[in-house]
PDB file of C-alpha atoms in Angstrom:
ATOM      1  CA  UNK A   3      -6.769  -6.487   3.196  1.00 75.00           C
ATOM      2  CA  UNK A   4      -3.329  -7.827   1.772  1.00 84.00           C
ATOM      3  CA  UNK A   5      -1.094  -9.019   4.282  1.00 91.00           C
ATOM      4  CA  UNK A   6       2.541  -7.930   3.430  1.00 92.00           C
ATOM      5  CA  UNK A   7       6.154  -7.761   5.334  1.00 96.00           C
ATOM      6  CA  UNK A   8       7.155  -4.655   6.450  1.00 96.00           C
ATOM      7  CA  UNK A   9       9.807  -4.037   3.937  1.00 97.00           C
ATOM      8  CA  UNK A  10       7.210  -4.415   1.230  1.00 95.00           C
ATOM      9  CA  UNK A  11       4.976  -2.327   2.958  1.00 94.00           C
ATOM     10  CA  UNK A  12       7.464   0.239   2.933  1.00 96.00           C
ATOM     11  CA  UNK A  13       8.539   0.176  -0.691  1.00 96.00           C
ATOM     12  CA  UNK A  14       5.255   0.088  -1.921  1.00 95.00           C
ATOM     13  CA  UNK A  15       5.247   3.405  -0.145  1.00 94.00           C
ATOM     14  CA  UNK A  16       7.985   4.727  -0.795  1.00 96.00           C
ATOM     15  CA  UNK A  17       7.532   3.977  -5.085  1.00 95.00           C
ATOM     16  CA  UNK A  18       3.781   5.248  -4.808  1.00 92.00           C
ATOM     17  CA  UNK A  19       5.240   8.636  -3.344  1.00 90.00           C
ATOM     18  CA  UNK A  20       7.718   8.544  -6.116  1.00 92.00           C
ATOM     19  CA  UNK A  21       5.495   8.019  -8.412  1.00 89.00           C
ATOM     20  CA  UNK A  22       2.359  10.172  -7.660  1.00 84.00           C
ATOM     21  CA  UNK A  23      -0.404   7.461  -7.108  1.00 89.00           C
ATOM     22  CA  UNK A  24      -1.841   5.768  -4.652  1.00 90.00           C
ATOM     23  CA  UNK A  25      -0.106   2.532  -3.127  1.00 93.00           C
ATOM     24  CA  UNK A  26      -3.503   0.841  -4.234  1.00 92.00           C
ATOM     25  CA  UNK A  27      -3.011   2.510  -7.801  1.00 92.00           C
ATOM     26  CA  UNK A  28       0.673   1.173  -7.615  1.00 94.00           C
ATOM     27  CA  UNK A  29      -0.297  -2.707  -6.286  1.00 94.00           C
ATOM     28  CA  UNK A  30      -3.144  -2.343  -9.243  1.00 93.00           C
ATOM     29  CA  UNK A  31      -0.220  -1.674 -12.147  1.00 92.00           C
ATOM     30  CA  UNK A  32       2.185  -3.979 -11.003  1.00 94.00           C
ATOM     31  CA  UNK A  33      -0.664  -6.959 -10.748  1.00 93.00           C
ATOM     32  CA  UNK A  34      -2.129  -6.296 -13.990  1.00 93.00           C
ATOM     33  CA  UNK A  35       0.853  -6.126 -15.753  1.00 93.00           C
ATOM     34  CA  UNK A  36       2.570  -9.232 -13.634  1.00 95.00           C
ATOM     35  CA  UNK A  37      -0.892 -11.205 -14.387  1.00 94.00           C
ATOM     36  CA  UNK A  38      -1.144 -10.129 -18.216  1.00 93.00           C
ATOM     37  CA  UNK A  39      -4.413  -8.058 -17.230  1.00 90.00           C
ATOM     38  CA  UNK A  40      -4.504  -4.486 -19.318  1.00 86.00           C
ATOM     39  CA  UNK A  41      -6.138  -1.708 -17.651  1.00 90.00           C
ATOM     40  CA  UNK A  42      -8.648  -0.890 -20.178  1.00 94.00           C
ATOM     41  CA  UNK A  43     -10.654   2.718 -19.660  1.00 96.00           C
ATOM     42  CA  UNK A  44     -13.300   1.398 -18.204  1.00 96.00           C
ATOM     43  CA  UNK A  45     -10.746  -0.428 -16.008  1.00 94.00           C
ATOM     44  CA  UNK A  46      -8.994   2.172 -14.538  1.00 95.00           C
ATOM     45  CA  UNK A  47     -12.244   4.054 -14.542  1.00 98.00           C
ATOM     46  CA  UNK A  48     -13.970   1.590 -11.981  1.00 97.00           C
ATOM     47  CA  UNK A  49     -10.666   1.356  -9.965  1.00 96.00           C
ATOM     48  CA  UNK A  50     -10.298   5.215  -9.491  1.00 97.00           C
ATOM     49  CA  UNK A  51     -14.078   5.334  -8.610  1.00 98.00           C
ATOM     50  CA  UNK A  52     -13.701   2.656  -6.166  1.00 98.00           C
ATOM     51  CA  UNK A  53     -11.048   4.584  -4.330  1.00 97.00           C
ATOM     52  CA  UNK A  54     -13.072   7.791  -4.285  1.00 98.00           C
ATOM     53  CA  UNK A  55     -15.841   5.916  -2.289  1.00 98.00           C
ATOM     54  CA  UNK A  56     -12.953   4.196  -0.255  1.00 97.00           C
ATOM     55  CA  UNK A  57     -11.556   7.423   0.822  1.00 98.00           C
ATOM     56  CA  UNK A  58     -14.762   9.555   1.193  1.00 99.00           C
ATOM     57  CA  UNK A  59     -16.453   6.807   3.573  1.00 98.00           C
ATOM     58  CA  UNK A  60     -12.473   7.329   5.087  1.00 98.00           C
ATOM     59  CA  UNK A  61     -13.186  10.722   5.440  1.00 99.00           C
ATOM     60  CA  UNK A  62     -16.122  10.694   7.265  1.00 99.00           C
ATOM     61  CA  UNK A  63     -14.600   7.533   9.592  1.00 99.00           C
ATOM     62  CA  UNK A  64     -11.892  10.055  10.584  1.00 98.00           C
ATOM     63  CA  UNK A  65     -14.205  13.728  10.986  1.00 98.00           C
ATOM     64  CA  UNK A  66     -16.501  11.299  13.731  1.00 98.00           C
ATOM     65  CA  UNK A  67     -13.293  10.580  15.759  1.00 98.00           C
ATOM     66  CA  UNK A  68     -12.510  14.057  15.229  1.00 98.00           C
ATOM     67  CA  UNK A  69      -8.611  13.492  13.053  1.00 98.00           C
ATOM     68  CA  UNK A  70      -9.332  16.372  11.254  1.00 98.00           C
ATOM     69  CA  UNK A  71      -5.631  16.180   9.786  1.00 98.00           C
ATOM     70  CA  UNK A  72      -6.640  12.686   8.201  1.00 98.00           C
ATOM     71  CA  UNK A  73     -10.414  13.826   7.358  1.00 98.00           C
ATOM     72  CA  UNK A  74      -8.669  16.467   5.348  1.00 98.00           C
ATOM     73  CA  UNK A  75      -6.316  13.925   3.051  1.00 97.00           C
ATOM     74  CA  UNK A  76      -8.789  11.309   2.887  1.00 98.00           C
ATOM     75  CA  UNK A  77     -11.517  14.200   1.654  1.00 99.00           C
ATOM     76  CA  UNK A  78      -8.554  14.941  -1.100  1.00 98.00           C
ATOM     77  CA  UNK A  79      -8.136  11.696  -2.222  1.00 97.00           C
ATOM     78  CA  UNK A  80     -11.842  10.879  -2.963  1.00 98.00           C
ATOM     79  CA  UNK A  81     -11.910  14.239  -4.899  1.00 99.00           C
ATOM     80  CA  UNK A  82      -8.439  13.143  -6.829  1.00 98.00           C
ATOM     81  CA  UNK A  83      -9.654   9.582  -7.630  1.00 98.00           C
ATOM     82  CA  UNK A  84     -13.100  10.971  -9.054  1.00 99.00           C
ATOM     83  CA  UNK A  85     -11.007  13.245 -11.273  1.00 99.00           C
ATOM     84  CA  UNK A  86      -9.060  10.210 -11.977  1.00 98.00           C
ATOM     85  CA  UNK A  87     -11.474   8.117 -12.639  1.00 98.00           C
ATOM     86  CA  UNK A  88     -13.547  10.980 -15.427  1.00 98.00           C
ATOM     87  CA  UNK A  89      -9.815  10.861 -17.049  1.00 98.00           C
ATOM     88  CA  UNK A  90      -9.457   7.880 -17.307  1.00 98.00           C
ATOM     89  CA  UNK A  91     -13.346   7.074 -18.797  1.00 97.00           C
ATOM     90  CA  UNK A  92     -11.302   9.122 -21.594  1.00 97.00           C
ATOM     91  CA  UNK A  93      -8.318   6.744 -21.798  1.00 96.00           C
ATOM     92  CA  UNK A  94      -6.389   9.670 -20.020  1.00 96.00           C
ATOM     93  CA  UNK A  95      -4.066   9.101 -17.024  1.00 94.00           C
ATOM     94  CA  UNK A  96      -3.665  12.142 -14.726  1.00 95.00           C
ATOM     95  CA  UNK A  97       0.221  11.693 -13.236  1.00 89.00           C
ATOM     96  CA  UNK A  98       0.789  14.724 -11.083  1.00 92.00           C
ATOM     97  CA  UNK A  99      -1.069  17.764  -8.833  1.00 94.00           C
ATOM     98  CA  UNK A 100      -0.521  20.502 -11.972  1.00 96.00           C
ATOM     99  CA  UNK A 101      -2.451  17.638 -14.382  1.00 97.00           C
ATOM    100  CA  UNK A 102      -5.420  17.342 -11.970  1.00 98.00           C
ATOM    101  CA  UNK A 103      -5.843  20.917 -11.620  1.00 98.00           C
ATOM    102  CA  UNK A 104      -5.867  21.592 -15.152  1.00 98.00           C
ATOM    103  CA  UNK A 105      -8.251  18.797 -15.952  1.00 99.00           C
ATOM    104  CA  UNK A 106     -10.646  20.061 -13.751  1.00 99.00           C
ATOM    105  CA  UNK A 107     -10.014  24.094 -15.125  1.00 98.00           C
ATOM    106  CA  UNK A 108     -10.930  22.337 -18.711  1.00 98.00           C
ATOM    107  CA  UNK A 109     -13.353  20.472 -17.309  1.00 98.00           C
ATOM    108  CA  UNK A 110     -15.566  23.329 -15.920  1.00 98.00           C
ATOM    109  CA  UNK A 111     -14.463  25.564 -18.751  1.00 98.00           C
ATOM    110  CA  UNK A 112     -16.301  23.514 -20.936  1.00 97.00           C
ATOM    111  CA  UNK A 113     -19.105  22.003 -19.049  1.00 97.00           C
ATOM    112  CA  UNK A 114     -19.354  25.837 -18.768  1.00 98.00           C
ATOM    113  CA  UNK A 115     -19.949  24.637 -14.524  1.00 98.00           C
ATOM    114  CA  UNK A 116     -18.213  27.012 -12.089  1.00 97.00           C
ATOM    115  CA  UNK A 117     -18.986  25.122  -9.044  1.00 98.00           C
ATOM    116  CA  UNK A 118     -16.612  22.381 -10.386  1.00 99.00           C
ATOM    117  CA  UNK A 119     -13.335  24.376  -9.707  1.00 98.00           C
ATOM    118  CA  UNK A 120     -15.410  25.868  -7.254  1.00 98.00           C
ATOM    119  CA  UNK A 121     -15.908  22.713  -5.456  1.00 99.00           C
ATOM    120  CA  UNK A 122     -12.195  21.441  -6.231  1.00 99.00           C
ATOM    121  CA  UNK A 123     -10.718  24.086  -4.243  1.00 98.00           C
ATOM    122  CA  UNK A 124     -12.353  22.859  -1.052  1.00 98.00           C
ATOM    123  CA  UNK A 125     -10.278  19.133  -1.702  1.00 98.00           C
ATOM    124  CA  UNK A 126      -7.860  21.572  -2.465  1.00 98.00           C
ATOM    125  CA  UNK A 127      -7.469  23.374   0.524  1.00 98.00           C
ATOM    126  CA  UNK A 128      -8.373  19.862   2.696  1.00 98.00           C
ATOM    127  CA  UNK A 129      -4.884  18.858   0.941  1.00 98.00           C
ATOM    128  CA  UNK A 130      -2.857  21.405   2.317  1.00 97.00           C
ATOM    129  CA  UNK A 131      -4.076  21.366   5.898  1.00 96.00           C
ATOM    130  CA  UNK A 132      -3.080  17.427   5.463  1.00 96.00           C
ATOM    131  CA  UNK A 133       0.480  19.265   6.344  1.00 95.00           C
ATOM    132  CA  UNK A 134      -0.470  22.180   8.105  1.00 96.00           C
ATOM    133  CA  UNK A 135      -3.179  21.095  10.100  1.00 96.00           C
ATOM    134  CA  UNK A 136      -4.356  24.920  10.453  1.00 97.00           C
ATOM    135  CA  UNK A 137      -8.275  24.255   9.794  1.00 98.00           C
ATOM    136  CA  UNK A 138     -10.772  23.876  12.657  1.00 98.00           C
ATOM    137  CA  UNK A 139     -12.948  21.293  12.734  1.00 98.00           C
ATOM    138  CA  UNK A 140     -15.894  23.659  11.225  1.00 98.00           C
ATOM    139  CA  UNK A 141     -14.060  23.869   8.547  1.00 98.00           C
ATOM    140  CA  UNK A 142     -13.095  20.620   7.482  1.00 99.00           C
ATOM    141  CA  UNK A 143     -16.711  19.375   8.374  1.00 98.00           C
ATOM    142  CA  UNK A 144     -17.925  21.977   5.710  1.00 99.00           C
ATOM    143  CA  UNK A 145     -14.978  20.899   3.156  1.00 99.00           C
ATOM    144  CA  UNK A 146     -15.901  17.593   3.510  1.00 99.00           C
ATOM    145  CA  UNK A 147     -19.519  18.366   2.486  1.00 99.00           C
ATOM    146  CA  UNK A 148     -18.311  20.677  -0.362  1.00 99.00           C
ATOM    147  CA  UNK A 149     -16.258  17.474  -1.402  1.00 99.00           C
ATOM    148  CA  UNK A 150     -19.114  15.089  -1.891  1.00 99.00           C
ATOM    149  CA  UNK A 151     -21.083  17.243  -3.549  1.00 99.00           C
ATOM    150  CA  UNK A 152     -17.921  17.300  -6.224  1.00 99.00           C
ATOM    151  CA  UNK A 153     -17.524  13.757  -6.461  1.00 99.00           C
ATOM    152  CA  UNK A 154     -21.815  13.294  -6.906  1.00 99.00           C
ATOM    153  CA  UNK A 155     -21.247  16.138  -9.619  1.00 98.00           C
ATOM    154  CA  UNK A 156     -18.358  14.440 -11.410  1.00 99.00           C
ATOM    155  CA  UNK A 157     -19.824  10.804 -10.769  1.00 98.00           C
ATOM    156  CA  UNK A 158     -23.089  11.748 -12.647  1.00 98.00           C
ATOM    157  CA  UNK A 159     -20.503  12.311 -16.313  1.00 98.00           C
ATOM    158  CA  UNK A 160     -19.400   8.762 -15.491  1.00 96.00           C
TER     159      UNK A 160
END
């Protein structure tokens, strides 16, 4: 872990919000283009699938202690980064919520797999109780599990 000043801390937070990614997708960009690095496909590819397993083993942290509200956003972001991380495999970068969801539509369209949006829509609905924190427990338990099976489905087309 980075040590950083609070005021950092903050407007790393603040511009990953703006922007739509992770602060760890933001800290990424800045450093490789600082340091001269390119994020190559297969670049961006191992970073996004590094932050689905980050977020997943998270997610799981969180459900034992029973913070259902950050089980639920963790679960999200390990399904987001794995769609991410597909993407970018493709030299594609996924920028917003409506660009996710459509990349998964096409890609279960065309794997001609209905458990993928299937699947999604459990991360989906983990999002939203992140700010409504209506789910029991159960439910997010069984969301979770719904979750890794998407990221093992999507992480086998890597």
């Amino acid at each position: 872990m980075i040590v950083l000043p609070r005021r950092l801390e903050e407007r790393i937070r603040k511009e990953s919000e703006k922007r739509g990614v992770s602060e760890e997708e933001l800290v990424v960009k800045i450093l490789s283009e600082t340091l001269g690095e390119s994020l190559d496909p297969d670049t961006s590819c191992e970073l996004h699938l590094k932050l689905s397993e980050k977020y997943l083993r998270e997610a799981e942290e969180f459900l034992a202690k029973g913070d259902y509200v950050q089980a639920s956003e963790k679960a999200w972001g390990a399904a987001a980064q794995i769609v991410k991380a597909l993407a970018a495999k493709e030299g594609r970068e996924l920028r917003s919520h409506g660009e996710l969801h459509r990349y998964v539509s096409k890609l279960g369209s065309e794997r001609g797999d209905r458990e993928i949006p299937r699947l999604w829509l459990s991360a989906v609905s983990l999002h939203q109780n992140f700010y409504e924190n209506w789910l029991p427990g159960e439910i997010v338990e069984e969301g979770l599990e719904s979750v890794k099976e998407f990221v093992e489905k999507l992480r086998k087309l890597l």
